[in-house]
């Protein structure tokens, strides 16, 4: 890795007009490029809402396709901008921008290819998320022989080369799982960094139906590789 | 003697024949599609009006009654239709997603003057 790698922080966003500016203001304190992937937001086109902000690039889906699709789009755009390191995080304030350097350091010094953010899976989580996370984490670690403590967290980072290997095809929330499956398949060097558990809206995010999709992804990737 | 099921079935088929004609006139069905569906409804009307015509099918394939033949054929028809529609919808979904993502990347590249 070059001495000063180009780091891009990718934020998938769907109807986050109210919250995203706070995240961007915090990221502005860091010397990184920001790519916002607007997944067909209905509360305003982020391309015009965020126009003129230094170091912030916005790419937009015409219609909503899902978090996985938006994140993939944002990462592809970041690669087009010349990023060497990609940090992916949520745009709704559930992840602390101040933690981003912790995701960059292991990749910049070459000690890892992918970094997983690990939340403390406990009381702060809504019950459905807590149960789902516990079950899927046990299952994924068992089936893929990995040691990831938070398999459903969206705060992660990876190098450009690692992205080429883990570039997911899933368009929905199951992409978190596909990413781990692909990383395990390619024997990427993984490490973890602790992050806070923040939930603003316990009704947002994954639902039990997404849980079925995640479970299918876990099984599918184990069988079909 | 004509029973209630036959009357219901014939009435339903006539209604569907009318809708097939309507969609054809609105150019929502092609000639082939309209022709195929008309054939389905007409065959259904004839078999319902003259159930004795499928007497040999009933005997040779071990069905107890003509109604059972209709039920089984109906299931097979619906399953085939479901299968075909699922495949077409998935194909359309994939093409649409690809098109949306390619459009987004292309517009981004032009705006960022990367192309």
mmCIF file of C-alpha atoms in Angstrom:
data_model
loop_
_atom_site.group_PDB
_atom_site.id
_atom_site.type_symbol
_atom_site.label_atom_id
_atom_site.label_comp_id
_atom_site.label_asym_id
_atom_site.label_seq_id
_atom_site.Cartn_x
_atom_site.Cartn_y
_atom_site.Cartn_z
ATOM 1 C CA UNK A 1 0.000 0.000 0.000
ATOM 2 C CA UNK A 2 1.316 3.462 -0.918
ATOM 3 C CA UNK A 3 2.303 5.785 1.960
ATOM 4 C CA UNK A 4 -0.773 7.945 1.603
ATOM 5 C CA UNK A 5 -3.532 5.720 0.267
ATOM 6 C CA UNK A 6 -6.603 7.392 -1.177
ATOM 7 C CA UNK A 7 -9.387 6.577 1.280
ATOM 8 C CA UNK A 8 -13.031 6.821 0.296
ATOM 9 C CA UNK A 9 -15.890 6.550 2.768
ATOM 10 C CA UNK A 10 -18.994 5.137 1.102
ATOM 11 C CA UNK A 11 -22.426 5.907 2.528
ATOM 12 C CA UNK A 12 -25.530 4.205 1.122
ATOM 13 C CA UNK A 13 -28.523 6.462 1.731
ATOM 14 C CA UNK A 14 -32.244 6.013 1.393
ATOM 15 C CA UNK A 15 -34.476 8.798 2.731
ATOM 16 C CA UNK A 16 -31.751 10.052 5.085
ATOM 17 C CA UNK A 17 -32.097 13.752 4.299
ATOM 18 C CA UNK A 18 -32.693 14.511 7.973
ATOM 19 C CA UNK A 19 -29.640 12.670 9.289
ATOM 20 C CA UNK A 20 -26.977 12.546 6.635
ATOM 21 C CA UNK A 21 -25.699 16.104 7.042
ATOM 22 C CA UNK A 22 -24.630 15.359 10.626
ATOM 23 C CA UNK A 23 -22.594 12.407 9.401
ATOM 24 C CA UNK A 24 -21.058 14.444 6.579
ATOM 25 C CA UNK A 25 -20.154 17.294 8.955
ATOM 26 C CA UNK A 26 -18.266 14.813 11.158
ATOM 27 C CA UNK A 27 -16.554 13.196 8.155
ATOM 28 C CA UNK A 28 -15.490 16.646 6.920
ATOM 29 C CA UNK A 29 -13.011 16.680 9.848
ATOM 30 C CA UNK A 30 -11.218 13.728 8.229
ATOM 31 C CA UNK A 31 -9.025 13.871 5.138
ATOM 32 C CA UNK A 32 -11.085 11.350 3.196
ATOM 33 C CA UNK A 33 -13.219 11.399 0.061
ATOM 34 C CA UNK A 34 -16.890 10.745 0.716
ATOM 35 C CA UNK A 35 -19.140 8.976 -1.771
ATOM 36 C CA UNK A 36 -22.865 9.037 -1.044
ATOM 37 C CA UNK A 37 -24.894 6.427 -2.926
ATOM 38 C CA UNK A 38 -28.452 7.737 -3.012
ATOM 39 C CA UNK A 39 -30.692 4.706 -3.440
ATOM 40 C CA UNK A 40 -33.594 6.479 -5.108
ATOM 41 C CA UNK A 41 -34.486 8.565 -2.055
ATOM 42 C CA UNK A 42 -38.002 9.998 -2.068
ATOM 43 C CA UNK A 43 -37.285 12.802 0.391
ATOM 44 C CA UNK A 44 -35.072 14.643 -2.050
ATOM 45 C CA UNK A 45 -32.344 14.063 -4.627
ATOM 46 C CA UNK A 46 -29.106 14.068 -2.634
ATOM 47 C CA UNK A 47 -27.167 15.144 -5.729
ATOM 48 C CA UNK A 48 -28.741 18.594 -5.490
ATOM 49 C CA UNK A 49 -29.077 18.638 -1.700
ATOM 50 C CA UNK A 50 -25.372 17.954 -1.157
ATOM 51 C CA UNK A 51 -24.042 19.839 -4.184
ATOM 52 C CA UNK A 52 -20.996 21.984 -3.548
ATOM 53 C CA UNK A 53 -19.844 20.207 -0.400
ATOM 54 C CA UNK A 54 -16.078 19.730 -0.611
ATOM 55 C CA UNK A 55 -14.883 16.166 -1.048
ATOM 56 C CA UNK A 56 -18.448 14.815 -1.212
ATOM 57 C CA UNK A 57 -19.504 12.982 -4.379
ATOM 58 C CA UNK A 58 -23.038 11.743 -4.888
ATOM 59 C CA UNK A 59 -24.223 8.968 -7.171
ATOM 60 C CA UNK A 60 -27.878 8.091 -7.463
ATOM 61 C CA UNK A 61 -30.124 5.200 -8.449
ATOM 62 C CA UNK A 62 -33.174 6.352 -10.360
ATOM 63 C CA UNK A 63 -35.297 3.959 -8.234
ATOM 64 C CA UNK A 64 -34.697 2.170 -4.946
ATOM 65 C CA UNK A 65 -32.852 -1.125 -5.426
ATOM 66 C CA UNK A 66 -31.712 -2.010 -1.889
ATOM 67 C CA UNK A 67 -28.766 -1.424 0.430
ATOM 68 C CA UNK A 68 -26.534 -3.983 -1.258
ATOM 69 C CA UNK A 69 -27.064 -2.421 -4.669
ATOM 70 C CA UNK A 70 -26.483 1.109 -3.361
ATOM 71 C CA UNK A 71 -23.324 0.126 -1.533
ATOM 72 C CA UNK A 72 -21.978 -1.682 -4.584
ATOM 73 C CA UNK A 73 -22.728 1.383 -6.695
ATOM 74 C CA UNK A 74 -20.968 3.654 -4.193
ATOM 75 C CA UNK A 75 -17.914 1.398 -4.071
ATOM 76 C CA UNK A 76 -17.748 1.240 -7.871
ATOM 77 C CA UNK A 77 -17.918 5.032 -7.973
ATOM 78 C CA UNK A 78 -15.188 5.287 -5.332
ATOM 79 C CA UNK A 79 -12.959 3.009 -7.405
ATOM 80 C CA UNK A 80 -13.619 5.267 -10.416
ATOM 81 C CA UNK A 81 -12.408 8.184 -8.273
ATOM 82 C CA UNK A 82 -9.173 6.293 -7.562
ATOM 83 C CA UNK A 83 -9.752 4.992 -4.049
ATOM 84 C CA UNK A 84 -7.243 2.487 -2.620
ATOM 85 C CA UNK A 85 -9.168 1.889 0.601
ATOM 86 C CA UNK A 86 -12.943 1.771 0.934
ATOM 87 C CA UNK A 87 -14.720 2.323 4.237
ATOM 88 C CA UNK A 88 -18.441 1.546 4.207
ATOM 89 C CA UNK A 89 -20.735 2.881 6.893
ATOM 90 C CA UNK A 90 -24.358 3.832 7.472
ATOM 91 C CA UNK A 91 -25.603 7.322 6.680
ATOM 92 C CA UNK A 92 -28.191 7.510 9.465
ATOM 93 C CA UNK A 93 -25.833 8.213 12.359
ATOM 94 C CA UNK A 94 -25.654 4.623 13.636
ATOM 95 C CA UNK A 95 -21.897 4.642 13.069
ATOM 96 C CA UNK A 96 -19.436 7.118 14.523
ATOM 97 C CA UNK A 97 -17.385 8.882 11.841
ATOM 98 C CA UNK A 98 -14.620 9.321 14.420
ATOM 99 C CA UNK A 99 -14.082 5.527 14.238
ATOM 100 C CA UNK A 100 -13.172 5.631 10.533
ATOM 101 C CA UNK A 101 -9.390 5.954 11.125
ATOM 102 C CA UNK A 102 -9.532 2.670 13.106
ATOM 103 C CA UNK A 103 -10.849 1.015 9.949
ATOM 104 C CA UNK A 104 -8.157 2.564 7.777
ATOM 105 C CA UNK A 105 -5.035 1.842 9.851
ATOM 106 C CA UNK A 106 -4.865 -1.989 9.490
ATOM 107 C CA UNK A 107 -5.367 -1.715 5.732
ATOM 108 C CA UNK A 108 -2.897 1.119 5.304
ATOM 109 C CA UNK A 109 -0.135 -0.738 7.167
ATOM 110 C CA UNK A 110 -0.837 -3.927 5.222
ATOM 111 C CA UNK A 111 -1.770 -6.106 8.183
ATOM 112 C CA UNK A 112 -5.285 -6.854 6.900
ATOM 113 C CA UNK A 113 -7.367 -6.954 3.721
ATOM 114 C CA UNK A 114 -10.719 -6.421 5.400
ATOM 115 C CA UNK A 115 -11.787 -4.906 8.713
ATOM 116 C CA UNK A 116 -15.120 -5.716 10.373
ATOM 117 C CA UNK A 117 -16.742 -3.381 12.853
ATOM 118 C CA UNK A 118 -17.956 -5.254 15.941
ATOM 119 C CA UNK A 119 -20.836 -3.868 17.966
ATOM 120 C CA UNK A 120 -21.499 -5.032 21.478
ATOM 121 C CA UNK A 121 -24.511 -7.257 20.841
ATOM 122 C CA UNK A 122 -26.584 -6.527 23.882
ATOM 123 C CA UNK A 123 -29.313 -4.502 25.521
ATOM 124 C CA UNK A 124 -29.083 -1.484 23.193
ATOM 125 C CA UNK A 125 -30.275 -3.596 20.263
ATOM 126 C CA UNK A 126 -33.937 -4.143 19.468
ATOM 127 C CA UNK A 127 -34.878 -7.726 20.440
ATOM 128 C CA UNK A 128 -35.436 -8.943 16.870
ATOM 129 C CA UNK A 129 -32.030 -7.595 15.783
ATOM 130 C CA UNK A 130 -30.386 -9.092 18.872
ATOM 131 C CA UNK A 131 -31.785 -12.566 18.214
ATOM 132 C CA UNK A 132 -31.127 -12.479 14.499
ATOM 133 C CA UNK A 133 -27.581 -11.250 14.959
ATOM 134 C CA UNK A 134 -26.788 -13.923 17.562
ATOM 135 C CA UNK A 135 -28.168 -16.757 15.445
ATOM 136 C CA UNK A 136 -26.566 -15.638 12.202
ATOM 137 C CA UNK A 137 -23.224 -14.931 13.820
ATOM 138 C CA UNK A 138 -23.059 -18.439 15.298
ATOM 139 C CA UNK A 139 -24.158 -20.003 12.005
ATOM 140 C CA UNK A 140 -21.765 -18.018 9.820
ATOM 141 C CA UNK A 141 -18.761 -18.603 12.071
ATOM 142 C CA UNK A 142 -19.569 -22.323 12.167
ATOM 143 C CA UNK A 143 -20.133 -22.796 8.445
ATOM 144 C CA UNK A 144 -17.404 -20.522 7.108
ATOM 145 C CA UNK A 145 -14.771 -21.114 9.812
ATOM 146 C CA UNK A 146 -14.380 -17.443 10.547
ATOM 147 C CA UNK A 147 -14.295 -15.517 13.813
ATOM 148 C CA UNK A 148 -16.499 -12.504 13.129
ATOM 149 C CA UNK A 149 -18.304 -11.255 16.236
ATOM 150 C CA UNK A 150 -20.836 -9.077 14.428
ATOM 151 C CA UNK A 151 -21.818 -10.536 11.065
ATOM 152 C CA UNK A 152 -24.655 -8.114 10.351
ATOM 153 C CA UNK A 153 -22.911 -4.838 11.128
ATOM 154 C CA UNK A 154 -22.454 -2.468 8.202
ATOM 155 C CA UNK A 155 -19.333 -0.625 9.357
ATOM 156 C CA UNK A 156 -16.452 -2.248 7.453
ATOM 157 C CA UNK A 157 -13.472 -1.467 5.329
ATOM 158 C CA UNK A 158 -11.458 -3.239 2.662
ATOM 159 C CA UNK A 159 -8.741 -2.561 0.148
ATOM 160 C CA UNK A 160 -9.438 -2.033 -3.542
ATOM 161 C CA UNK A 161 -7.995 -5.481 -4.295
ATOM 162 C CA UNK A 162 -10.133 -7.088 -1.606
ATOM 163 C CA UNK A 163 -13.217 -5.349 -3.028
ATOM 164 C CA UNK A 164 -12.607 -6.981 -6.393
ATOM 165 C CA UNK A 165 -12.800 -10.368 -4.649
ATOM 166 C CA UNK A 166 -15.734 -9.688 -2.344
ATOM 167 C CA UNK A 167 -17.840 -7.571 -4.717
ATOM 168 C CA UNK A 168 -21.283 -8.875 -3.824
ATOM 169 C CA UNK A 169 -24.189 -9.621 -6.126
ATOM 170 C CA UNK A 170 -26.949 -9.394 -3.493
ATOM 171 C CA UNK A 171 -28.956 -6.185 -3.632
ATOM 172 C CA UNK A 172 -30.510 -6.396 -0.176
ATOM 173 C CA UNK A 173 -29.324 -6.657 3.453
ATOM 174 C CA UNK A 174 -27.955 -10.163 2.862
ATOM 175 C CA UNK A 175 -24.932 -8.516 1.244
ATOM 176 C CA UNK A 176 -23.270 -8.273 4.688
ATOM 177 C CA UNK A 177 -23.307 -12.068 4.781
ATOM 178 C CA UNK A 178 -22.220 -12.485 1.170
ATOM 179 C CA UNK A 179 -19.258 -10.218 1.862
ATOM 180 C CA UNK A 180 -18.090 -12.465 4.718
ATOM 181 C CA UNK A 181 -18.663 -15.621 2.647
ATOM 182 C CA UNK A 182 -16.619 -14.262 -0.246
ATOM 183 C CA UNK A 183 -13.874 -12.977 2.059
ATOM 184 C CA UNK A 184 -13.630 -16.421 3.663
ATOM 185 C CA UNK A 185 -13.594 -18.122 0.267
ATOM 186 C CA UNK A 186 -10.676 -15.952 -0.876
ATOM 187 C CA UNK A 187 -8.872 -16.335 2.477
ATOM 188 C CA UNK A 188 -8.655 -12.590 2.970
ATOM 189 C CA UNK A 189 -6.847 -11.446 6.110
ATOM 190 C CA UNK A 190 -9.528 -10.095 8.416
ATOM 191 C CA UNK A 191 -9.447 -8.142 11.631
ATOM 192 C CA UNK A 192 -12.024 -6.445 13.849
ATOM 193 C CA UNK A 193 -12.396 -3.109 15.547
ATOM 194 C CA UNK A 194 -14.865 -2.339 18.312
ATOM 195 C CA UNK A 195 -17.626 0.181 17.572
ATOM 196 C CA UNK A 196 -20.571 1.629 19.502
ATOM 197 C CA UNK A 197 -24.093 0.220 19.255
ATOM 198 C CA UNK A 198 -26.365 3.079 18.249
ATOM 199 C CA UNK A 199 -30.027 2.697 17.296
ATOM 200 C CA UNK A 200 -32.065 5.793 16.503
ATOM 201 C CA UNK A 201 -35.039 3.978 15.022
ATOM 202 C CA UNK A 202 -35.766 0.398 16.074
ATOM 203 C CA UNK A 203 -38.272 -0.052 13.248
ATOM 204 C CA UNK A 204 -35.802 0.719 10.511
ATOM 205 C CA UNK A 205 -33.371 -1.687 8.945
ATOM 206 C CA UNK A 206 -33.652 -5.456 8.675
ATOM 207 C CA UNK A 207 -36.950 -7.231 9.246
ATOM 208 C CA UNK A 208 -37.688 -10.928 9.867
ATOM 209 C CA UNK A 209 -38.272 -11.226 6.114
ATOM 210 C CA UNK A 210 -34.741 -9.955 5.521
ATOM 211 C CA UNK A 211 -33.716 -12.605 8.052
ATOM 212 C CA UNK A 212 -35.052 -15.295 5.718
ATOM 213 C CA UNK A 213 -33.043 -13.834 2.864
ATOM 214 C CA UNK A 214 -29.917 -13.713 5.032
ATOM 215 C CA UNK A 215 -30.410 -17.318 6.117
ATOM 216 C CA UNK A 216 -30.813 -18.390 2.493
ATOM 217 C CA UNK A 217 -27.643 -16.498 1.573
ATOM 218 C CA UNK A 218 -25.724 -18.246 4.358
ATOM 219 C CA UNK A 219 -26.854 -21.669 3.126
ATOM 220 C CA UNK A 220 -26.549 -20.861 -0.572
ATOM 221 C CA UNK A 221 -22.969 -19.637 -0.297
ATOM 222 C CA UNK A 222 -21.972 -22.661 1.731
ATOM 223 C CA UNK A 223 -23.400 -25.058 -0.836
ATOM 224 C CA UNK A 224 -22.538 -23.267 -4.066
ATOM 225 C CA UNK A 225 -19.408 -21.464 -2.876
ATOM 226 C CA UNK B 1 -78.762 -32.153 -17.593
ATOM 227 C CA UNK B 2 -76.578 -29.086 -17.147
ATOM 228 C CA UNK B 3 -75.409 -28.551 -13.562
ATOM 229 C CA UNK B 4 -74.325 -25.432 -11.637
ATOM 230 C CA UNK B 5 -70.589 -26.013 -12.078
ATOM 231 C CA UNK B 6 -70.999 -26.146 -15.841
ATOM 232 C CA UNK B 7 -73.055 -22.921 -15.887
ATOM 233 C CA UNK B 8 -70.500 -21.163 -13.684
ATOM 234 C CA UNK B 9 -67.598 -22.403 -15.760
ATOM 235 C CA UNK B 10 -69.203 -21.380 -19.060
ATOM 236 C CA UNK B 11 -70.119 -17.940 -17.697
ATOM 237 C CA UNK B 12 -66.552 -17.435 -16.436
ATOM 238 C CA UNK B 13 -65.088 -18.526 -19.778
ATOM 239 C CA UNK B 14 -67.371 -16.166 -21.722
ATOM 240 C CA UNK B 15 -66.314 -13.305 -19.453
ATOM 241 C CA UNK B 16 -62.638 -14.134 -19.999
ATOM 242 C CA UNK B 17 -63.276 -14.335 -23.746
ATOM 243 C CA UNK B 18 -64.666 -10.819 -23.605
ATOM 244 C CA UNK B 19 -61.610 -9.524 -21.663
ATOM 245 C CA UNK B 20 -59.244 -11.224 -24.091
ATOM 246 C CA UNK B 21 -61.002 -9.451 -26.973
ATOM 247 C CA UNK B 22 -60.872 -6.130 -25.056
ATOM 248 C CA UNK B 23 -57.125 -6.377 -24.339
ATOM 249 C CA UNK B 24 -56.500 -7.301 -27.967
ATOM 250 C CA UNK B 25 -58.397 -4.228 -29.125
ATOM 251 C CA UNK B 26 -56.401 -2.087 -26.678
ATOM 252 C CA UNK B 27 -53.250 -3.552 -28.218
ATOM 253 C CA UNK B 28 -52.174 -5.008 -24.855
ATOM 254 C CA UNK B 29 -52.231 -8.514 -26.362
ATOM 255 C CA UNK B 30 -50.571 -9.474 -29.596
ATOM 256 C CA UNK B 31 -52.464 -11.554 -32.164
ATOM 257 C CA UNK B 32 -50.682 -14.699 -30.969
ATOM 258 C CA UNK B 33 -51.445 -14.047 -27.314
ATOM 259 C CA UNK B 34 -55.100 -13.214 -27.978
ATOM 260 C CA UNK B 35 -55.475 -16.215 -30.273
ATOM 261 C CA UNK B 36 -53.934 -18.573 -27.697
ATOM 262 C CA UNK B 37 -56.127 -17.364 -24.869
ATOM 263 C CA UNK B 38 -59.248 -17.455 -27.067
ATOM 264 C CA UNK B 39 -58.447 -21.061 -27.896
ATOM 265 C CA UNK B 40 -58.128 -21.860 -24.156
ATOM 266 C CA UNK B 41 -61.515 -20.286 -23.327
ATOM 267 C CA UNK B 42 -63.301 -21.849 -26.306
ATOM 268 C CA UNK B 43 -61.967 -25.338 -25.516
ATOM 269 C CA UNK B 44 -63.041 -24.833 -21.907
ATOM 270 C CA UNK B 45 -66.558 -23.778 -22.971
ATOM 271 C CA UNK B 46 -66.917 -26.798 -25.273
ATOM 272 C CA UNK B 47 -65.673 -29.271 -22.669
ATOM 273 C CA UNK B 48 -67.955 -27.786 -20.039
ATOM 274 C CA UNK B 49 -70.942 -27.859 -22.399
ATOM 275 C CA UNK B 50 -70.181 -31.394 -23.593
ATOM 276 C CA UNK B 51 -68.337 -33.189 -20.778
ATOM 277 C CA UNK B 52 -68.957 -36.520 -22.490
ATOM 278 C CA UNK B 53 -66.260 -35.621 -25.004
ATOM 279 C CA UNK B 54 -63.579 -36.332 -22.411
ATOM 280 C CA UNK B 55 -65.159 -39.671 -21.491
ATOM 281 C CA UNK B 56 -62.285 -41.640 -23.016
ATOM 282 C CA UNK B 57 -59.714 -39.514 -21.124
ATOM 283 C CA UNK B 58 -61.568 -40.148 -17.877
ATOM 284 C CA UNK B 59 -61.588 -43.908 -18.443
ATOM 285 C CA UNK B 60 -58.074 -44.352 -19.817
ATOM 286 C CA UNK B 61 -56.322 -42.193 -17.232
ATOM 287 C CA UNK B 62 -58.178 -43.575 -14.241
ATOM 288 C CA UNK B 63 -60.122 -40.464 -13.287
ATOM 289 C CA UNK B 64 -63.370 -41.041 -11.416
ATOM 290 C CA UNK B 65 -65.165 -38.114 -13.046
ATOM 291 C CA UNK B 66 -64.765 -35.375 -15.646
ATOM 292 C CA UNK B 67 -64.497 -32.746 -12.903
ATOM 293 C CA UNK B 68 -61.297 -34.391 -11.639
ATOM 294 C CA UNK B 69 -59.804 -34.140 -15.139
ATOM 295 C CA UNK B 70 -60.563 -30.420 -15.188
ATOM 296 C CA UNK B 71 -59.039 -29.971 -11.735
ATOM 297 C CA UNK B 72 -55.797 -31.761 -12.572
ATOM 298 C CA UNK B 73 -55.422 -30.066 -15.962
ATOM 299 C CA UNK B 74 -56.161 -26.750 -14.309
ATOM 300 C CA UNK B 75 -53.373 -27.275 -11.749
ATOM 301 C CA UNK B 76 -50.886 -28.277 -14.434
ATOM 302 C CA UNK B 77 -51.805 -25.217 -16.477
ATOM 303 C CA UNK B 78 -51.442 -22.865 -13.481
ATOM 304 C CA UNK B 79 -48.104 -24.353 -12.413
ATOM 305 C CA UNK B 80 -46.724 -23.994 -15.933
ATOM 306 C CA UNK B 81 -47.947 -20.419 -16.078
ATOM 307 C CA UNK B 82 -46.399 -19.632 -12.660
ATOM 308 C CA UNK B 83 -43.099 -21.138 -13.726
ATOM 309 C CA UNK B 84 -42.987 -19.166 -16.968
ATOM 310 C CA UNK B 85 -44.041 -15.907 -15.327
ATOM 311 C CA UNK B 86 -41.485 -16.315 -12.528
ATOM 312 C CA UNK B 87 -38.712 -16.815 -15.050
ATOM 313 C CA UNK B 88 -39.807 -13.780 -17.085
ATOM 314 C CA UNK B 89 -40.156 -11.537 -14.031
ATOM 315 C CA UNK B 90 -36.701 -12.529 -12.746
ATOM 316 C CA UNK B 91 -35.196 -11.828 -16.143
ATOM 317 C CA UNK B 92 -36.858 -8.417 -16.330
ATOM 318 C CA UNK B 93 -35.813 -7.611 -12.770
ATOM 319 C CA UNK B 94 -32.160 -8.416 -13.546
ATOM 320 C CA UNK B 95 -32.190 -6.318 -16.725
ATOM 321 C CA UNK B 96 -33.838 -3.389 -14.949
ATOM 322 C CA UNK B 97 -31.343 -3.444 -12.066
ATOM 323 C CA UNK B 98 -28.388 -3.606 -14.453
ATOM 324 C CA UNK B 99 -29.780 -0.733 -16.509
ATOM 325 C CA UNK B 100 -30.366 1.449 -13.439
ATOM 326 C CA UNK B 101 -26.862 0.849 -12.084
ATOM 327 C CA UNK B 102 -25.188 1.408 -15.448
ATOM 328 C CA UNK B 103 -27.148 4.628 -15.915
ATOM 329 C CA UNK B 104 -26.123 5.845 -12.439
ATOM 330 C CA UNK B 105 -22.429 5.098 -13.061
ATOM 331 C CA UNK B 106 -22.482 6.687 -16.483
ATOM 332 C CA UNK B 107 -24.138 9.870 -15.204
ATOM 333 C CA UNK B 108 -21.677 9.966 -12.278
ATOM 334 C CA UNK B 109 -18.726 9.582 -14.621
ATOM 335 C CA UNK B 110 -19.917 12.416 -16.841
ATOM 336 C CA UNK B 111 -20.654 14.703 -13.892
ATOM 337 C CA UNK B 112 -17.290 13.994 -12.283
ATOM 338 C CA UNK B 113 -15.671 14.310 -15.702
ATOM 339 C CA UNK B 114 -14.107 10.885 -15.388
ATOM 340 C CA UNK B 115 -15.008 9.847 -18.945
#
